[in-house]
Tab-separated table of C-alpha atoms in Angstrom:
chain	number	residue	atom	x	y	z
E	1	MET	CA	-39.367	16.008	-17.632
E	2	LEU	CA	-38.159	15.575	-14.031
E	3	GLU	CA	-37.735	11.869	-14.692
E	4	TRP	CA	-35.357	12.589	-17.583
E	5	ILE	CA	-33.278	15.020	-15.515
E	6	LEU	CA	-33.046	12.458	-12.701
E	7	ALA	CA	-32.045	9.678	-15.093
E	8	LEU	CA	-29.382	11.910	-16.681
E	9	LEU	CA	-27.979	12.932	-13.283
E	10	VAL	CA	-27.851	9.313	-12.066
E	11	LEU	CA	-26.098	8.198	-15.266
E	12	ILE	CA	-23.565	11.044	-15.107
E	13	GLY	CA	-22.914	10.309	-11.444
E	14	ALA	CA	-22.387	6.582	-11.951
E	15	PHE	CA	-20.149	7.230	-14.978
E	16	PHE	CA	-17.860	9.646	-13.114
E	17	THR	CA	-17.694	7.329	-10.106
E	18	LEU	CA	-16.483	4.623	-12.462
E	19	VAL	CA	-13.996	7.024	-14.102
E	20	GLY	CA	-12.486	7.801	-10.705
E	21	SER	CA	-12.004	4.136	-9.896
E	22	VAL	CA	-10.558	3.368	-13.335
E	23	GLY	CA	-8.044	6.159	-12.695
E	24	LEU	CA	-7.221	4.605	-9.320
E	25	TYR	CA	-6.741	1.239	-11.002
E	26	LYS	CA	-4.751	2.204	-14.091
E	27	LEU	CA	-2.499	5.215	-13.403
E	28	PRO	CA	1.194	4.476	-12.853
E	29	ASP	CA	2.122	6.010	-9.482
E	30	PHE	CA	0.470	7.127	-6.255
E	31	PHE	CA	0.566	10.863	-6.915
E	32	MET	CA	-1.267	10.346	-10.212
E	33	ARG	CA	-3.707	7.884	-8.674
E	34	LEU	CA	-4.653	10.508	-6.104
E	35	HIS	CA	-6.349	12.568	-8.842
E	36	GLY	CA	-8.995	10.019	-9.872
E	37	PRO	CA	-10.837	9.392	-6.602
E	38	THR	CA	-10.492	12.919	-5.225
E	39	LYS	CA	-11.923	14.703	-8.259
E	40	ALA	CA	-13.941	12.403	-10.510
E	41	THR	CA	-15.475	10.301	-7.735
E	42	THR	CA	-16.461	13.361	-5.693
E	43	LEU	CA	-18.204	14.836	-8.745
E	44	GLY	CA	-19.957	11.515	-9.418
E	45	VAL	CA	-21.250	11.105	-5.874
E	46	GLY	CA	-22.273	14.783	-5.920
E	47	ALA	CA	-24.395	14.215	-9.038
E	48	ILE	CA	-26.040	11.101	-7.553
E	49	LEU	CA	-26.799	12.975	-4.311
E	50	LEU	CA	-28.290	15.866	-6.303
E	51	ALA	CA	-30.534	13.419	-8.179
E	52	SER	CA	-31.638	11.916	-4.869
E	53	ALA	CA	-32.322	15.359	-3.362
E	54	LEU	CA	-34.501	16.323	-6.360
E	55	TYR	CA	-36.354	12.997	-6.272
E	56	PHE	CA	-37.255	13.143	-2.586
E	57	THR	CA	-38.046	16.861	-2.709
E	58	PHE	CA	-40.661	16.323	-5.417
E	59	LYS	CA	-41.917	13.043	-3.939
E	60	THR	CA	-42.626	14.304	-0.439
E	61	ASP	CA	-43.322	17.966	-1.345
E	62	HIS	CA	-40.887	19.382	1.172
E	63	ALA	CA	-37.180	19.999	0.779
E	64	SER	CA	-34.976	16.980	1.440
E	65	LEU	CA	-31.901	18.290	3.235
E	66	HIS	CA	-30.123	15.052	4.174
E	67	GLU	CA	-28.388	14.871	0.804
E	68	ILE	CA	-27.243	18.469	1.001
E	69	LEU	CA	-25.636	17.616	4.342
E	70	ILE	CA	-23.816	14.585	2.903
E	71	THR	CA	-22.749	16.560	-0.200
E	72	LEU	CA	-21.366	19.412	1.910
E	73	PHE	CA	-19.544	16.984	4.168
E	74	LEU	CA	-18.000	15.093	1.232
E	75	PHE	CA	-16.992	18.290	-0.581
E	76	ILE	CA	-15.276	19.597	2.543
E	77	THR	CA	-13.532	16.360	3.553
E	78	ALA	CA	-12.317	15.137	0.139
E	79	PRO	CA	-9.582	17.821	-0.301
E	80	VAL	CA	-8.556	17.499	3.361
E	81	SER	CA	-8.042	13.739	3.150
E	82	ALA	CA	-6.291	14.078	-0.234
E	83	HIS	CA	-3.915	16.627	1.261
E	84	LEU	CA	-3.173	14.385	4.237
E	85	MET	CA	-2.557	11.342	2.040
E	86	ALA	CA	-0.234	13.288	-0.275
E	87	LYS	CA	1.642	14.589	2.770
E	88	ALA	CA	2.006	11.068	4.163
E	89	ALA	CA	3.219	9.753	0.808
E	90	LEU	CA	5.787	12.567	0.554
E	91	HIS	CA	6.879	11.913	4.134
E	92	ILE	CA	7.675	8.233	3.564
E	93	LYS	CA	9.376	9.201	0.257
E	94	LEU	CA	7.218	7.087	-2.010
E	95	LYS	CA	8.807	6.472	-5.391
E	96	GLN	CA	7.482	8.542	-8.312
E	97	VAL	CA	7.444	8.033	-12.039
E	98	GLU	CA	10.639	9.573	-13.426
E	99	ARG	CA	9.000	12.140	-15.703
E	100	THR	CA	6.902	13.672	-12.921
E	101	LYS	CA	9.844	14.488	-10.672
E	102	ASN	CA	10.692	18.118	-10.030
E	103	VAL	CA	13.708	18.598	-12.289
E	104	THR	CA	14.754	21.711	-14.162
E	105	GLU	CA	14.760	21.835	-17.955
E	106	ALA	CA	18.592	21.792	-18.024
E	107	GLU	CA	18.749	18.579	-15.996
E	108	ARG	CA	16.179	16.860	-18.150
E	109	PHE	CA	17.922	17.352	-21.500
H	1	MET	CA	-37.015	6.163	-17.302
H	2	LEU	CA	-35.407	6.112	-13.881
H	3	ALA	CA	-36.261	2.419	-13.518
H	4	THR	CA	-34.300	1.557	-16.669
H	5	VAL	CA	-31.306	3.742	-15.780
H	6	LEU	CA	-30.899	2.568	-12.167
H	7	PRO	CA	-29.698	-0.999	-12.972
H	8	ILE	CA	-27.054	0.482	-15.306
H	9	ALA	CA	-25.941	2.865	-12.557
H	10	PHE	CA	-25.814	-0.045	-10.074
H	11	ALA	CA	-23.598	-1.975	-12.502
H	12	LEU	CA	-21.232	0.982	-13.067
H	13	VAL	CA	-20.827	1.755	-9.360
H	14	SER	CA	-20.339	-1.933	-8.529
H	15	LEU	CA	-17.624	-2.119	-11.175
H	16	ALA	CA	-16.002	0.929	-9.563
H	17	LEU	CA	-16.135	-0.871	-6.188
H	18	VAL	CA	-14.455	-3.946	-7.679
H	19	LEU	CA	-11.704	-1.821	-9.270
H	20	SER	CA	-10.899	-0.079	-5.987
H	21	LEU	CA	-10.973	-3.445	-4.213
H	22	VAL	CA	-8.363	-4.717	-6.703
H	23	ARG	CA	-6.212	-1.675	-5.923
H	24	LEU	CA	-6.686	-2.303	-2.183
H	25	VAL	CA	-5.410	-5.870	-2.529
H	26	LYS	CA	-2.666	-5.110	-5.074
H	27	GLY	CA	-1.595	-1.574	-4.144
H	28	PRO	CA	2.190	-1.654	-3.848
H	29	ASP	CA	2.498	0.726	-0.863
H	30	LEU	CA	0.521	1.791	2.191
H	31	PRO	CA	-0.748	5.171	0.822
H	32	ASP	CA	-2.210	3.304	-2.165
H	33	ARG	CA	-4.193	1.128	0.220
H	34	ILE	CA	-5.390	4.130	2.225
H	35	LEU	CA	-6.516	5.806	-0.998
H	36	ALA	CA	-8.274	2.611	-2.106
H	37	LEU	CA	-10.137	2.446	1.235
H	38	ASP	CA	-11.117	6.112	0.816
H	39	THR	CA	-12.496	5.420	-2.670
H	40	LEU	CA	-14.227	2.285	-1.404
H	41	TYR	CA	-16.248	4.150	1.219
H	42	ILE	CA	-17.207	6.938	-1.185
H	43	ASN	CA	-18.395	4.310	-3.682
H	44	ALA	CA	-20.347	2.620	-0.895
H	45	ILE	CA	-22.100	5.944	-0.207
H	46	ALA	CA	-23.018	6.217	-3.910
H	47	LEU	CA	-24.378	2.651	-3.869
H	48	LEU	CA	-26.454	3.334	-0.735
H	49	ILE	CA	-27.977	6.487	-2.257
H	50	LEU	CA	-28.813	4.548	-5.430
H	51	LEU	CA	-30.483	1.872	-3.278
H	52	GLY	CA	-32.514	4.579	-1.562
H	53	LEU	CA	-33.630	5.879	-4.970
H	54	HIS	CA	-34.474	2.349	-6.117
H	55	LEU	CA	-36.598	1.518	-3.067
H	56	GLY	CA	-38.018	5.053	-2.805
H	57	SER	CA	-37.083	5.150	0.865
H	58	ALA	CA	-35.338	7.980	2.711
H	59	LEU	CA	-34.063	5.581	5.360
H	60	TYR	CA	-30.590	5.153	3.906
H	61	PHE	CA	-29.291	8.709	4.277
H	62	GLU	CA	-28.428	8.286	7.943
H	63	ALA	CA	-26.355	5.233	7.076
H	64	ALA	CA	-24.642	7.132	4.250
H	65	LEU	CA	-23.880	10.066	6.546
H	66	LEU	CA	-22.427	7.724	9.178
H	67	ILE	CA	-20.256	6.006	6.568
H	68	ALA	CA	-19.034	9.423	5.361
H	69	VAL	CA	-18.059	10.554	8.872
H	70	MET	CA	-16.438	7.284	9.905
H	71	GLY	CA	-14.611	6.906	6.593
H	72	PHE	CA	-13.139	10.397	6.869
H	73	VAL	CA	-11.975	9.728	10.436
H	74	GLY	CA	-10.404	6.446	9.298
H	75	THR	CA	-8.548	8.086	6.406
H	76	VAL	CA	-7.236	10.868	8.649
H	77	ALA	CA	-6.146	8.393	11.327
H	78	LEU	CA	-4.267	6.170	8.860
H	79	SER	CA	-2.559	9.143	7.165
H	80	LYS	CA	-1.602	10.576	10.553
H	81	TYR	CA	-0.137	7.216	11.502
H	82	LEU	CA	2.057	7.248	8.381
H	83	LEU	CA	3.050	10.877	8.973
H	84	ARG	CA	3.936	10.656	12.660
H	85	GLY	CA	4.177	6.967	13.548
H	86	ASP	CA	1.447	7.695	16.074
H	87	ILE	CA	-2.202	8.788	15.848
H	88	MET	CA	-2.674	10.774	19.059
H	89	GLU	CA	0.299	12.638	20.459
């Protein structure tokens, strides 16, 4: 039973890590690309770390806290670095895709 | 079950690494490259944890934690450089 849960968690984690990188590769401009790695990849790595924590907890019979530390650290730092990168991109006035610019309805039609 | 799933997970995460590497080389502007580096280190953490699962060894968590800390500092430093033209003021 535990083996199945671990396998499922590892698969989900690897899949979402890949989804994040595909988003980074394919989306048209920087502000869209920011979404893939900061959300999907964080979830994927979180799932893999959870699988690892379960595995080592049941293997050694005492709680494995290293993974919790890494997970906490990643979950705290991912939004901070995303915020900083978005701020930097806004500061150097990076070009955006036309339809994502902040225009009113009247200007658009 | 885990033994059959792990090679698939290795392949998926390695593909993710290659995709972010392509974005790092191609990425039209500097923030794209910073973001690609950020993704690259998070993918490296995932790969290290998978290796730890594969070998059944708890030795790799320290390395993963170090990569997480250093990667975050690198991302912040590069973004700060773009924001201010200087890292420490």
